[in-house]
């Protein structure tokens, strides 16, 4: 008996006999991805940052803009009562926070109220934050299990639209795209914030260093 | 519960039952109407939407036409990233692979992210037979699973349940599955969601094995992508030690950049949001972060059969956004259960026959007829699947299959009618010609029968004026003086979007 791999690949080849990728190109209804005009990049970056702030807020996330000097105070104000975890390379002092050394279990994290992380990319058009889980963001579990996520996005990290973000991201890292707090509309389509992910998303936008 | 809907009656019978359920019709009309409006609003925001659809269709089509090479590439990159790749010809093979992995880790339970493909293969039932409990973690799937029920919509599987029913199900069934619902549970959606959070959290924290599907698999980089809302996906993909993803071979896209257009198309088409709350991407194993044992099961289960159908293969581009369900006048009235499959609505009406073949099961053979061919599904489809054309082709195949087994080679009346429809819908000039002859056709049909057709449908009076003629005369109804000559949503609805 042939193995499943050999047989599936043979079936695929048989199914495609006579069709080539060129037949897709010849198809009048199809164009290459690269033919999509990039969404026009505004001449100044400020409108992109404004749009990002507006679109993140649309998801009922908390959005604040502040200077680098104000950051520590704003973080402190955003944190709820209870223990806080931070990634090993956050680069901002959060008094009293536990620095994740990779040994906290999921159950440990479940007893932690909040997490503070940086981000990799912000997407203005969709109000999305992307984490690539580098040292200033930490492994995936720490930004997932605690109920409040305070996320710092630098203005120079914000790009206009999704393809711009895809181009910047490195697929060898695990990536988490976050657009607002966890939500469901499964019950009569009523949007309810917060099922399993952090129920509070607090975004702090700061100018580039 | 049977996820394969064994013994479902053919569509007309099931649809008649569903039509008699007024709660179901109310829930469905509300849901499809709401999502439709949200989608329209966010699609309007995108100036290059039509080009984006072209790009989405093209990149999926190219991957499909090069599928053997893409799959080999995907296997290479996944393996290089530390994942173990398995191949499964059918549901039984896929289920056996997953069960073996779970048993190797002595797992008595697994947590699951909502995935159509694991429903398609009946994974939960197969695992249950091996003594492994598979917990659905998506809120709607949890409602369906606890209610011992079947999903009725791709995106909102519990759309047929209202809040009072959900409260009932939680109160009655949660205790047997784990943490019970609080005694003071109300039917507020937020309260119900909080009960689900508590119930599932203990399962997430202790689960050793997570199971997912994937929305996209990138051959170039060996990356899988899961798009979700609630965070249950992130939990299942991050906390367990072992992750098994069952991926239909049609999910492959060639390159990393292809995710740009796809992630612009999917959320807007699906939930009507600019972006869904969470999307997770992972490329095999990340040391120190998430599952340290990662498996990917590449599944055929009829996909190569669909690929061999030159008209139907476009159905494999489907990204399961469910936009076609929400615009379908048939789906809106009957709901998902009438389709007797995990893939309901217009896409289900073509995908099920394509995956499983026609001519051996009346239920499947009835699906290509579950449509009025209005064309709304094609218009909204983010990857431009021409569902009406495939439906017509499938009808012809059903008829051919039946003729092949019959000792008489007389085509059914629908056979002639559908061959005619394929021809007529092909060109707008022919369509307008036929519209002028519709009165004649309806008269003939009344006279000579077509009873199977009219038994489940009211054969309309032929209008005095066709929709297209009405549109031209009244400028699409904007000219108020002429808009009462004929109801535009009336008898000609069947044809109105055919080829305008
Ligand atoms: S057929 Fe098109 S519209 Fe329907 S679910 Fe698939 S991708 Fe969406």
Short mmCIF file of C-alpha atoms in Angstrom, two decimals, chain B residues 262-469:
data_model
loop_
_atom_site.label_atom_id
_atom_site.label_comp_id
_atom_site.label_asym_id
_atom_site.label_seq_id
_atom_site.Cartn_x
_atom_site.Cartn_y
_atom_site.Cartn_z
CA UNK B 262 -5.97 37.82 2.81
CA UNK B 263 -5.96 39.50 6.21
CA UNK B 264 -7.57 42.57 4.70
CA UNK B 265 -10.28 40.48 3.03
CA UNK B 266 -11.19 37.97 5.70
CA UNK B 267 -12.27 39.98 8.77
CA UNK B 268 -14.24 42.54 6.79
CA UNK B 269 -16.05 39.79 4.91
CA UNK B 270 -16.56 37.64 7.94
CA UNK B 271 -17.48 39.48 11.12
CA UNK B 272 -17.75 42.85 9.40
CA UNK B 273 -14.84 44.22 11.41
CA UNK B 274 -11.75 46.03 10.18
CA UNK B 275 -9.81 43.35 11.99
CA UNK B 276 -10.81 40.48 14.22
CA UNK B 277 -9.66 40.76 17.85
CA UNK B 278 -6.89 38.15 17.64
CA UNK B 279 -4.78 36.52 14.95
CA UNK B 280 -2.05 34.06 15.90
CA UNK B 281 0.81 33.03 13.64
CA UNK B 282 3.39 30.41 14.46
CA UNK B 283 6.14 28.74 12.49
CA UNK B 284 6.78 25.39 14.11
CA UNK B 285 8.37 25.55 17.53
CA UNK B 286 9.61 28.69 19.34
CA UNK B 287 12.05 27.68 22.08
CA UNK B 288 10.75 28.74 25.48
CA UNK B 289 7.46 30.03 24.10
CA UNK B 290 4.33 27.94 23.62
CA UNK B 291 4.01 24.24 22.74
CA UNK B 292 7.36 22.50 22.37
CA UNK B 293 5.88 19.68 20.30
CA UNK B 294 4.02 20.81 17.19
CA UNK B 295 2.23 18.56 14.70
CA UNK B 296 0.53 19.42 11.42
CA UNK B 297 -1.85 16.98 9.74
CA UNK B 298 -2.34 17.74 6.04
CA UNK B 299 -5.75 16.44 5.05
CA UNK B 300 -7.19 15.47 1.67
CA UNK B 301 -10.66 13.99 2.44
CA UNK B 302 -12.14 14.80 -0.96
CA UNK B 303 -10.17 17.93 -1.73
CA UNK B 304 -8.27 16.30 -4.58
CA UNK B 305 -11.62 15.17 -5.97
CA UNK B 306 -12.79 18.78 -5.95
CA UNK B 307 -9.49 19.91 -7.44
CA UNK B 308 -10.01 17.59 -10.41
CA UNK B 309 -13.29 19.35 -11.25
CA UNK B 310 -12.24 22.22 -13.47
CA UNK B 311 -15.41 24.23 -12.87
CA UNK B 312 -15.76 23.36 -9.22
CA UNK B 313 -12.15 23.63 -8.08
CA UNK B 314 -12.56 27.34 -7.38
CA UNK B 315 -14.58 26.30 -4.31
CA UNK B 316 -11.25 25.33 -2.74
CA UNK B 317 -10.30 29.01 -2.62
CA UNK B 318 -12.95 29.45 0.08
CA UNK B 319 -11.65 31.11 3.25
CA UNK B 320 -14.82 30.26 5.22
CA UNK B 321 -15.75 33.86 5.85
CA UNK B 322 -19.49 33.05 5.67
CA UNK B 323 -20.39 36.22 3.77
CA UNK B 324 -22.23 34.10 1.21
CA UNK B 325 -24.46 32.63 3.93
CA UNK B 326 -25.51 36.03 5.17
CA UNK B 327 -26.65 37.27 1.78
CA UNK B 328 -28.36 34.08 0.69
CA UNK B 329 -32.16 34.32 0.59
CA UNK B 330 -32.42 30.54 0.91
CA UNK B 331 -30.04 30.31 3.88
CA UNK B 332 -31.71 33.22 5.64
CA UNK B 333 -34.97 31.32 5.68
CA UNK B 334 -33.85 27.75 6.29
CA UNK B 335 -30.71 28.09 8.42
CA UNK B 336 -27.68 25.87 8.35
CA UNK B 337 -29.10 22.57 9.56
CA UNK B 338 -31.16 22.03 6.43
CA UNK B 339 -27.95 21.62 4.46
CA UNK B 340 -27.11 18.52 6.49
CA UNK B 341 -23.40 19.32 6.62
CA UNK B 342 -20.80 21.30 8.51
CA UNK B 343 -20.55 23.48 5.41
CA UNK B 344 -23.93 25.18 5.03
CA UNK B 345 -25.22 27.92 2.77
CA UNK B 346 -24.17 28.61 -0.79
CA UNK B 347 -20.61 27.36 -0.29
CA UNK B 348 -21.94 24.19 1.31
CA UNK B 349 -24.27 23.63 -1.60
CA UNK B 350 -21.26 23.28 -3.89
CA UNK B 351 -18.50 22.13 -1.55
CA UNK B 352 -20.26 19.05 -0.17
CA UNK B 353 -21.02 17.56 -3.59
CA UNK B 354 -17.51 18.44 -4.77
CA UNK B 355 -15.81 16.82 -1.78
CA UNK B 356 -17.97 13.74 -1.69
CA UNK B 357 -19.15 13.25 -5.24
CA UNK B 358 -22.69 13.09 -6.59
CA UNK B 359 -24.96 10.23 -7.58
CA UNK B 360 -24.80 8.10 -4.43
CA UNK B 361 -26.57 10.11 -1.75
CA UNK B 362 -29.90 11.92 -2.19
CA UNK B 363 -29.02 14.40 0.54
CA UNK B 364 -25.87 15.54 -1.26
CA UNK B 365 -27.57 15.45 -4.64
CA UNK B 366 -30.28 17.80 -3.40
CA UNK B 367 -27.80 20.49 -2.32
CA UNK B 368 -27.01 22.06 -5.70
CA UNK B 369 -30.73 22.77 -5.96
CA UNK B 370 -30.80 24.69 -2.65
CA UNK B 371 -30.42 28.01 -4.42
CA UNK B 372 -32.35 30.52 -6.41
CA UNK B 373 -29.21 31.37 -8.44
CA UNK B 374 -29.59 35.03 -7.54
CA UNK B 375 -25.83 35.57 -7.58
CA UNK B 376 -25.56 37.52 -4.31
CA UNK B 377 -23.03 34.99 -3.00
CA UNK B 378 -20.62 35.61 -5.87
CA UNK B 379 -20.87 39.35 -5.39
CA UNK B 380 -19.79 39.25 -1.76
CA UNK B 381 -17.27 36.43 -1.98
CA UNK B 382 -13.84 37.84 -1.08
CA UNK B 383 -12.12 35.29 -3.30
CA UNK B 384 -14.64 35.58 -6.14
CA UNK B 385 -15.96 32.05 -6.16
CA UNK B 386 -18.61 32.01 -8.88
CA UNK B 387 -21.00 29.88 -6.86
CA UNK B 388 -23.98 30.17 -9.27
CA UNK B 389 -21.94 28.78 -12.16
CA UNK B 390 -20.66 25.92 -10.06
CA UNK B 391 -24.20 25.21 -8.83
CA UNK B 392 -25.49 24.95 -12.35
CA UNK B 393 -22.61 22.69 -13.33
CA UNK B 394 -23.21 20.53 -10.25
CA UNK B 395 -26.89 20.21 -11.14
CA UNK B 396 -25.93 18.95 -14.55
CA UNK B 397 -23.56 16.44 -12.90
CA UNK B 398 -26.29 15.23 -10.56
CA UNK B 399 -28.60 14.72 -13.49
CA UNK B 400 -25.91 12.91 -15.48
CA UNK B 401 -25.13 10.66 -12.54
CA UNK B 402 -28.78 9.70 -12.19
CA UNK B 403 -29.18 9.18 -15.87
CA UNK B 404 -26.15 6.89 -15.91
CA UNK B 405 -27.75 4.56 -13.39
CA UNK B 406 -31.23 4.66 -14.90
CA UNK B 407 -32.24 2.14 -17.56
CA UNK B 408 -34.21 4.82 -19.27
CA UNK B 409 -32.13 7.63 -20.63
CA UNK B 410 -34.86 10.21 -20.37
CA UNK B 411 -33.61 13.32 -18.58
CA UNK B 412 -35.58 14.63 -15.67
CA UNK B 413 -37.41 17.87 -16.47
CA UNK B 414 -34.90 19.74 -14.27
CA UNK B 415 -32.11 18.37 -16.40
CA UNK B 416 -33.32 20.14 -19.45
CA UNK B 417 -34.18 23.21 -17.39
CA UNK B 418 -30.75 23.41 -15.77
CA UNK B 419 -28.83 22.85 -18.95
CA UNK B 420 -30.94 25.68 -20.30
CA UNK B 421 -30.19 27.84 -17.26
CA UNK B 422 -26.46 27.31 -17.64
CA UNK B 423 -26.73 28.53 -21.17
CA UNK B 424 -29.00 31.45 -20.40
CA UNK B 425 -27.09 32.72 -17.38
CA UNK B 426 -23.93 32.66 -19.42
CA UNK B 427 -24.71 35.79 -21.38
CA UNK B 428 -26.74 38.79 -20.48
CA UNK B 429 -28.14 39.20 -23.94
CA UNK B 430 -29.57 35.70 -23.83
CA UNK B 431 -30.93 36.45 -20.38
CA UNK B 432 -32.89 39.45 -21.52
CA UNK B 433 -34.21 37.49 -24.46
CA UNK B 434 -35.39 34.72 -22.19
CA UNK B 435 -36.99 37.15 -19.80
CA UNK B 436 -39.28 38.20 -22.54
CA UNK B 437 -40.20 34.56 -22.98
CA UNK B 438 -40.64 33.84 -19.27
CA UNK B 439 -44.40 33.99 -19.46
CA UNK B 440 -44.28 31.22 -21.99
CA UNK B 441 -41.94 29.10 -19.84
CA UNK B 442 -44.03 29.40 -16.71
CA UNK B 443 -47.13 28.52 -18.67
CA UNK B 444 -45.45 25.42 -20.07
CA UNK B 445 -44.22 24.40 -16.65
CA UNK B 446 -47.72 24.61 -15.20
CA UNK B 447 -49.06 22.62 -18.03
CA UNK B 448 -46.51 19.83 -18.13
CA UNK B 449 -45.70 19.31 -14.52
CA UNK B 450 -42.26 19.88 -12.97
CA UNK B 451 -44.03 18.75 -9.83
CA UNK B 452 -40.91 18.01 -7.81
CA UNK B 453 -39.80 21.56 -8.43
CA UNK B 454 -43.07 23.25 -7.67
CA UNK B 455 -43.89 21.02 -4.71
CA UNK B 456 -41.44 22.98 -2.57
CA UNK B 457 -41.74 26.28 -4.36
CA UNK B 458 -44.56 28.53 -5.35
CA UNK B 459 -44.41 28.80 -9.08
CA UNK B 460 -44.84 32.51 -9.60
CA UNK B 461 -47.01 34.25 -12.05
CA UNK B 462 -44.81 35.57 -14.82
CA UNK B 463 -44.45 39.30 -14.30
CA UNK B 464 -45.78 41.73 -16.80
CA UNK B 465 -42.33 43.22 -17.03
CA UNK B 466 -38.92 41.71 -16.29
CA UNK B 467 -36.70 43.10 -13.53
CA UNK B 468 -34.17 44.30 -16.02
CA UNK B 469 -36.78 46.04 -18.09
#
